[in-house]
Short mmCIF file of C-alpha atoms and ligand atoms in Angstrom, two decimals:
data_model
loop_
_atom_site.label_atom_id
_atom_site.label_comp_id
_atom_site.label_asym_id
_atom_site.label_seq_id
_atom_site.Cartn_x
_atom_site.Cartn_y
_atom_site.Cartn_z
CA UNK A 1 -21.12 -6.21 11.20
CA UNK A 2 -23.96 -7.50 13.31
CA UNK A 3 -22.03 -6.92 16.49
CA UNK A 4 -21.58 -3.26 15.67
CA UNK A 5 -25.31 -2.59 15.58
CA UNK A 6 -26.18 0.20 17.98
CA UNK A 7 -29.51 -1.19 18.99
CA UNK A 8 -28.05 -4.55 19.87
CA UNK A 9 -30.07 -6.32 17.23
CA UNK A 10 -28.48 -9.70 17.01
CA UNK A 11 -31.60 -11.32 15.60
CA UNK A 12 -30.46 -11.13 12.00
CA UNK A 13 -27.29 -12.96 12.90
CA UNK A 14 -28.99 -16.14 11.85
CA UNK A 15 -28.01 -19.76 12.00
CA UNK A 16 -27.28 -19.74 8.27
CA UNK A 17 -24.85 -16.89 8.73
CA UNK A 18 -23.17 -18.79 11.49
CA UNK A 19 -22.78 -21.82 9.24
CA UNK A 20 -21.50 -19.62 6.43
CA UNK A 21 -18.87 -18.10 8.70
CA UNK A 22 -17.73 -21.54 9.88
CA UNK A 23 -17.49 -22.64 6.25
CA UNK A 24 -15.34 -19.66 5.44
CA UNK A 25 -13.01 -20.26 8.33
CA UNK A 26 -12.57 -23.85 7.19
CA UNK A 27 -12.02 -22.79 3.60
CA UNK A 28 -9.46 -20.18 4.60
CA UNK A 29 -7.57 -22.77 6.61
CA UNK A 30 -7.62 -25.14 3.64
CA UNK A 31 -6.45 -22.31 1.36
CA UNK A 32 -3.49 -21.60 3.63
CA UNK A 33 -2.54 -25.27 3.51
CA UNK A 34 -3.00 -25.39 -0.24
CA UNK A 35 -0.76 -22.37 -0.72
CA UNK A 36 1.91 -23.83 1.57
CA UNK A 37 1.71 -27.19 -0.16
CA UNK A 38 1.84 -25.72 -3.65
CA UNK A 39 -1.64 -26.80 -4.61
CA UNK A 40 -2.38 -23.48 -6.28
CA UNK A 41 -1.48 -23.11 -9.91
CA UNK A 42 -1.90 -20.70 -12.77
CA UNK A 43 -3.71 -20.77 -16.04
CA UNK A 44 -3.33 -18.34 -18.89
CA UNK A 45 -6.17 -17.21 -21.11
CA UNK A 46 -5.42 -15.77 -24.56
CA UNK A 47 -6.30 -12.23 -25.51
CA UNK A 48 -6.58 -11.53 -29.22
CA UNK A 49 -6.85 -8.69 -31.65
CA UNK A 50 -10.54 -8.92 -32.45
CA UNK A 51 -10.35 -8.13 -36.15
CA UNK A 52 -7.70 -10.74 -36.94
CA UNK A 53 -7.72 -13.23 -34.10
CA UNK A 54 -4.00 -12.66 -33.62
CA UNK A 55 -2.89 -13.37 -30.04
CA UNK A 56 -1.68 -10.23 -28.30
CA UNK A 57 -1.61 -11.30 -24.68
CA UNK A 58 -2.63 -13.69 -21.96
CA UNK A 59 -4.32 -13.13 -18.62
CA UNK A 60 -2.97 -14.97 -15.61
CA UNK A 61 -5.74 -16.70 -13.68
CA UNK A 62 -5.24 -18.54 -10.42
CA UNK A 63 -6.64 -22.01 -9.80
CA UNK A 64 -7.07 -24.11 -6.69
CA UNK A 65 -7.58 -27.84 -6.91
CA UNK A 66 -8.31 -29.40 -3.53
CA UNK A 67 -6.84 -32.74 -2.47
CA UNK A 68 -10.01 -34.54 -3.48
CA UNK A 69 -9.76 -33.07 -6.96
CA UNK A 70 -12.45 -30.40 -6.74
CA UNK A 71 -11.92 -26.89 -8.03
CA UNK A 72 -12.73 -23.95 -5.82
CA UNK A 73 -13.53 -20.92 -7.99
CA UNK A 74 -11.37 -17.82 -7.45
CA UNK A 75 -14.54 -15.82 -6.95
CA UNK A 76 -14.99 -17.82 -3.75
CA UNK A 77 -11.46 -17.90 -2.36
CA UNK A 78 -9.95 -14.61 -3.55
CA UNK A 79 -12.26 -12.51 -1.33
CA UNK A 80 -11.35 -14.73 1.62
CA UNK A 81 -7.66 -14.36 0.90
CA UNK A 82 -8.22 -10.65 0.52
CA UNK A 83 -9.91 -10.19 3.89
CA UNK A 84 -7.39 -12.32 5.74
CA UNK A 85 -4.34 -10.70 4.15
CA UNK A 86 -3.24 -14.04 2.70
CA UNK A 87 -3.64 -12.47 -0.74
CA UNK A 88 -0.43 -10.50 -0.25
CA UNK A 89 1.65 -13.70 -0.22
CA UNK A 90 -0.42 -15.40 -2.88
CA UNK A 91 -0.38 -12.30 -5.07
CA UNK A 92 3.38 -12.03 -4.82
CA UNK A 93 3.72 -15.63 -5.94
CA UNK A 94 1.38 -14.99 -8.90
CA UNK A 95 3.37 -11.89 -9.83
CA UNK A 96 6.68 -13.75 -9.81
CA UNK A 97 5.37 -16.74 -11.74
CA UNK A 98 3.68 -14.56 -14.34
CA UNK A 99 6.84 -12.48 -14.88
CA UNK A 100 8.84 -15.65 -15.43
CA UNK A 101 6.23 -16.87 -17.87
CA UNK A 102 6.43 -13.62 -19.84
CA UNK A 103 10.16 -14.15 -20.15
CA UNK A 104 9.73 -17.79 -21.23
CA UNK A 105 7.07 -16.87 -23.76
CA UNK A 106 9.21 -14.16 -25.29
CA UNK A 107 12.20 -16.51 -25.49
CA UNK A 108 9.99 -19.01 -27.29
CA UNK A 109 9.15 -16.32 -29.85
CA UNK A 110 5.85 -15.17 -28.40
CA UNK A 111 6.24 -11.54 -27.44
CA UNK A 112 2.90 -11.42 -25.69
CA UNK A 113 1.60 -9.15 -22.99
CA UNK A 114 1.05 -10.98 -19.71
CA UNK A 115 -1.75 -9.52 -17.59
CA UNK A 116 -1.83 -10.04 -13.83
CA UNK A 117 -4.76 -9.36 -11.49
CA UNK A 118 -3.85 -7.19 -8.53
CA UNK A 119 -6.09 -7.20 -5.48
CA UNK A 120 -6.88 -4.19 -3.34
CA UNK A 121 -4.81 -5.39 -0.39
CA UNK A 122 -1.80 -5.95 -2.63
CA UNK A 123 -2.15 -2.59 -4.31
CA UNK A 124 -2.31 -0.84 -0.94
CA UNK A 125 0.56 -2.75 0.58
CA UNK A 126 3.53 -0.46 1.33
CA UNK A 127 5.96 -2.85 -0.35
CA UNK A 128 3.96 -3.45 -3.49
CA UNK A 129 6.03 -1.22 -5.77
CA UNK A 130 9.27 -2.80 -4.55
CA UNK A 131 7.94 -6.30 -5.09
CA UNK A 132 6.94 -5.46 -8.66
CA UNK A 133 10.35 -3.95 -9.35
CA UNK A 134 12.03 -6.98 -7.83
CA UNK A 135 9.88 -9.47 -9.75
CA UNK A 136 10.71 -7.70 -13.01
CA UNK A 137 14.41 -7.73 -12.21
CA UNK A 138 14.59 -11.33 -11.00
CA UNK A 139 12.71 -12.69 -13.97
CA UNK A 140 14.18 -10.52 -16.69
CA UNK A 141 10.64 -9.91 -17.95
CA UNK A 142 10.03 -7.09 -20.42
CA UNK A 143 8.24 -4.47 -18.31
CA UNK A 144 6.29 -3.15 -21.30
CA UNK A 145 4.77 -6.61 -21.73
CA UNK A 146 3.64 -6.88 -18.14
CA UNK A 147 0.19 -5.47 -17.49
CA UNK A 148 -1.37 -5.05 -14.08
CA UNK A 149 -5.14 -5.18 -13.80
CA UNK A 150 -6.95 -3.32 -11.07
CA UNK A 151 -10.69 -3.15 -10.69
CA UNK A 152 -12.70 -0.11 -11.61
CA UNK A 153 -13.84 0.44 -8.02
CA UNK A 154 -10.24 0.67 -6.86
CA UNK A 155 -9.02 2.80 -9.76
CA UNK A 156 -11.84 5.29 -9.36
CA UNK A 157 -11.41 5.85 -5.66
CA UNK A 158 -10.12 9.33 -6.51
CA UNK A 159 -7.38 9.53 -3.93
CA UNK A 160 -3.89 10.92 -4.21
CA UNK A 161 -2.62 7.54 -3.10
CA UNK A 162 -4.19 5.63 -5.99
CA UNK A 163 -2.99 8.11 -8.55
CA UNK A 164 0.54 8.23 -7.09
CA UNK A 165 0.67 4.45 -6.89
CA UNK A 166 -0.33 4.16 -10.56
CA UNK A 167 2.35 6.63 -11.55
CA UNK A 168 4.96 4.70 -9.58
CA UNK A 169 3.94 1.48 -11.29
CA UNK A 170 3.89 2.89 -14.80
CA UNK A 171 7.28 4.47 -14.20
CA UNK A 172 8.58 0.90 -13.88
CA UNK A 173 7.49 0.45 -17.49
CA UNK A 174 4.47 -1.77 -16.92
CA UNK A 175 1.03 -0.99 -18.34
CA UNK A 176 -2.22 -0.74 -16.41
CA UNK A 177 -5.68 -2.03 -17.24
CA UNK A 178 -8.96 -1.28 -15.52
CA UNK A 179 -10.77 -4.58 -15.03
CA UNK A 180 -14.53 -5.15 -14.91
CA UNK A 181 -15.03 -1.76 -16.49
CA UNK A 182 -18.59 -0.47 -16.61
CA UNK A 183 -19.63 -2.00 -13.30
CA UNK A 184 -18.69 1.10 -11.31
CA UNK A 185 -19.24 4.78 -11.79
CA UNK A 186 -16.26 6.34 -13.45
CA UNK A 187 -15.71 10.03 -13.40
CA UNK A 188 -14.51 11.03 -16.83
CA UNK A 189 -12.45 13.88 -15.53
CA UNK A 190 -10.64 11.58 -13.15
CA UNK A 191 -10.17 8.74 -15.62
CA UNK A 192 -8.48 11.13 -18.00
CA UNK A 193 -5.85 11.93 -15.38
CA UNK A 194 -4.93 8.35 -14.54
CA UNK A 195 -1.98 6.64 -16.22
CA UNK A 196 -3.90 3.64 -17.58
CA UNK A 197 -3.67 1.93 -20.95
CA UNK A 198 -6.61 -0.41 -21.29
CA UNK A 199 -10.26 -0.69 -20.32
CA UNK A 200 -11.64 -4.20 -19.93
CA UNK A 201 -15.37 -4.32 -20.58
CA UNK A 202 -16.88 -6.57 -17.95
CA UNK A 203 -18.24 -9.85 -19.22
CA UNK A 204 -21.74 -9.14 -17.89
CA UNK A 205 -22.10 -6.48 -20.61
CA UNK A 206 -20.78 -8.82 -23.30
CA UNK A 207 -23.35 -11.35 -22.16
CA UNK A 208 -26.20 -8.86 -22.67
CA UNK A 209 -24.97 -7.60 -26.01
CA UNK A 210 -27.17 -9.86 -28.16
CA UNK A 211 -29.87 -10.81 -25.67
CA UNK A 212 -30.95 -7.42 -24.37
CA UNK A 213 -32.32 -4.91 -26.92
CA UNK A 214 -30.38 -2.14 -25.19
CA UNK A 215 -27.40 -4.39 -24.53
CA UNK A 216 -25.12 -2.59 -26.95
CA UNK A 217 -25.32 0.73 -25.20
CA UNK A 218 -22.74 0.22 -22.48
CA UNK A 219 -20.12 -1.53 -24.66
CA UNK A 220 -20.63 1.17 -27.27
CA UNK A 221 -20.14 3.90 -24.68
CA UNK A 222 -17.01 2.30 -23.25
CA UNK A 223 -15.50 1.81 -26.73
CA UNK A 224 -16.22 5.43 -27.62
CA UNK A 225 -14.76 6.55 -24.31
CA UNK A 226 -11.61 4.53 -24.94
CA UNK A 227 -11.25 6.03 -28.39
CA UNK A 228 -11.53 9.56 -27.05
CA UNK A 229 -9.10 8.99 -24.23
CA UNK A 230 -6.64 7.05 -26.35
CA UNK A 231 -7.10 3.82 -24.41
CA UNK A 232 -7.34 0.35 -25.90
CA UNK A 233 -10.59 -1.43 -25.13
CA UNK A 234 -10.72 -5.16 -24.59
CA UNK A 235 -13.95 -7.08 -24.07
CA UNK A 236 -13.93 -10.14 -21.86
CA UNK A 237 -16.22 -13.14 -21.71
CA UNK A 238 -16.88 -13.55 -25.43
CA UNK A 239 -18.45 -16.95 -25.93
CA UNK A 240 -19.99 -16.84 -29.38
CA UNK A 241 -19.61 -15.45 -32.85
CA UNK A 242 -22.59 -13.09 -32.54
CA UNK A 243 -21.07 -11.32 -29.58
CA UNK A 244 -17.73 -11.07 -31.42
CA UNK A 245 -19.47 -9.71 -34.51
CA UNK A 246 -21.36 -7.09 -32.50
CA UNK A 247 -18.12 -5.97 -30.84
CA UNK A 248 -16.32 -5.76 -34.20
CA UNK A 249 -19.15 -3.53 -35.45
CA UNK A 250 -18.78 -1.32 -32.40
CA UNK A 251 -15.06 -0.98 -33.09
CA UNK A 252 -13.73 -2.94 -30.13
CA UNK A 253 -10.04 -3.67 -30.63
CA UNK A 254 -9.25 -6.65 -28.44
CA UNK A 255 -11.06 -9.61 -26.98
CA UNK A 256 -10.82 -12.42 -24.48
CA UNK A 257 -13.24 -15.28 -24.06
CA UNK A 258 -13.98 -18.96 -24.48
CA UNK A 259 -14.67 -18.36 -28.19
CA UNK A 260 -10.97 -17.63 -28.73
CA UNK A 261 -9.38 -19.68 -26.00
CA UNK A 262 -10.09 -21.00 -22.53
CA UNK A 263 -7.73 -20.47 -19.63
CA UNK A 264 -4.97 -23.07 -20.18
CA UNK A 265 -2.07 -24.55 -18.32
CA UNK A 266 1.24 -23.50 -19.86
CA UNK A 267 1.91 -26.71 -21.79
CA UNK A 268 -1.41 -26.27 -23.58
CA UNK A 269 -0.86 -22.57 -24.03
CA UNK A 270 2.35 -23.08 -26.00
CA UNK A 271 0.67 -25.68 -28.22
CA UNK A 272 -2.28 -23.34 -28.73
CA UNK A 273 0.02 -20.48 -29.70
CA UNK A 274 1.97 -22.73 -32.11
CA UNK A 275 -1.29 -23.68 -33.78
CA UNK A 276 -2.10 -20.09 -34.63
CA UNK A 277 -0.98 -19.36 -38.20
CA UNK A 278 -0.14 -15.75 -37.40
CA UNK A 279 1.67 -16.07 -34.12
CA UNK A 280 4.07 -13.42 -35.36
CA UNK A 281 6.56 -11.99 -32.97
CA UNK A 282 5.86 -8.33 -32.69
CA UNK A 283 7.87 -5.71 -30.93
CA UNK A 284 6.11 -4.18 -27.96
CA UNK A 285 2.72 -2.59 -28.23
P1 C2E B 1 -11.36 -11.33 -14.06
O1 C2E B 1 -10.01 -10.77 -13.79
O2 C2E B 1 -12.38 -10.41 -14.59
O3 C2E B 1 -11.08 -12.56 -15.03
C1 C2E B 1 -11.91 -12.95 -16.06
C2 C2E B 1 -12.77 -14.11 -15.66
O4 C2E B 1 -13.66 -14.42 -16.71
C3 C2E B 1 -12.00 -15.41 -15.40
O5 C2E B 1 -12.69 -16.10 -14.37
C4 C2E B 1 -12.14 -16.15 -16.72
O6 C2E B 1 -11.97 -17.54 -16.61
C5 C2E B 1 -13.56 -15.78 -17.06
N1 C2E B 1 -13.84 -15.90 -18.48
C6 C2E B 1 -13.03 -15.65 -19.51
N2 C2E B 1 -13.64 -15.86 -20.68
C7 C2E B 1 -14.90 -16.23 -20.38
C8 C2E B 1 -16.05 -16.57 -21.18
O7 C2E B 1 -16.03 -16.56 -22.41
N3 C2E B 1 -17.18 -16.88 -20.51
C9 C2E B 1 -17.26 -16.89 -19.14
N4 C2E B 1 -18.42 -17.21 -18.58
N5 C2E B 1 -16.20 -16.59 -18.37
C10 C2E B 1 -15.04 -16.25 -18.99
P2 C2E B 1 -11.92 -16.81 -13.19
O8 C2E B 1 -10.64 -17.39 -13.68
O9 C2E B 1 -12.92 -17.70 -12.52
O10 C2E B 1 -11.54 -15.63 -12.23
C11 C2E B 1 -12.53 -14.87 -11.60
C12 C2E B 1 -11.95 -13.64 -10.97
O11 C2E B 1 -11.07 -14.00 -9.92
C13 C2E B 1 -11.11 -12.80 -11.92
O12 C2E B 1 -11.96 -12.01 -12.72
C14 C2E B 1 -10.29 -12.01 -10.94
O13 C2E B 1 -11.01 -10.93 -10.43
C15 C2E B 1 -10.08 -13.02 -9.83
N6 C2E B 1 -8.73 -13.63 -9.99
C16 C2E B 1 -8.33 -14.66 -10.77
N7 C2E B 1 -7.01 -14.89 -10.62
C17 C2E B 1 -6.56 -13.97 -9.74
C18 C2E B 1 -5.26 -13.66 -9.16
O14 C2E B 1 -4.22 -14.28 -9.48
N8 C2E B 1 -5.22 -12.63 -8.26
C19 C2E B 1 -6.33 -11.92 -7.92
N9 C2E B 1 -6.19 -10.94 -7.04
N10 C2E B 1 -7.53 -12.17 -8.44
C20 C2E B 1 -7.65 -13.18 -9.33
MG1 MG B 2 -8.72 -9.65 -14.72
MG1 MG B 3 -12.29 -8.79 -15.85
MG1 MG B 4 -14.65 -9.84 -14.36
#
């Protein structure tokens, strides 16, 4: 950005920024190596029906453990991967793995929805629809139990492309969720037109629900909005019973958070699911 300044003001291109850029270049290089050397892996976090605690789905979350055993948070490396285009390859791998996991889960008697985060660059990629179709075919996953999550800022762009892309995806049988909902500025009229199935209340609002006197307002509004538009609302980032209770009172249907289950590697996920008394197999949504 600094270089594009008309007045040639390079002064704010500080030493710290220089160091930060070098760090990012190094990290991106390491990420490429990690991806090539299969050092990335996936965790799955349960999503439950709030009123009963019954598992209804899992969200696929990527993890990177470096050679010296440290974890780099996705919030740090996903944006890098996004800007460099590396996310397209990584995202495809996530998609394939998650589809296979849906199939394995269902075979094991857990007909759960598997949610997959889709980045902007992936969503815009000309081959995205084909790769989703192919991943569904190759894995034998049940399309109705695959859910793609896109962020509110992308969903609400209000372009013919976004709307057409969502229709193409849903015509493959998958469902769509709008992630981090409430952080952007949704136009009601536009939201109503989009083929989406679920709104995910961002965890920052769940965090404020019991601490801020006005903290219930946004969750309440989103839940009401979902009800009116016929969309399921799921709240993410629920860490304690008070937050869960508040969301039950507001009529929130589904939930995801450390209170119910942390992101887990598959071997732990299956054990966790087995331990749930009501891990009933249910048909579709
Ligand atoms: P997200 O999609 O909104 O995912 C939810 C995040 O909230 C996850 O962070 C999850 O671990 C965290 N979380 C869940 N329950 C709780 C809770 O009770 N308390 C707190 N404090 N946090 C909770 P994570 O795994 O660090 O991922 C961060 C973000 O990175 C995700 O946010 C998503 O935007 C992105 N991401 C993760 N995996 C992928 C991926 O495979 N592809 C893409 N494109 N993005 C990904
Ligand atoms: Mg998500
Ligand atoms: Mg989210
Ligand atoms: Mg989030």
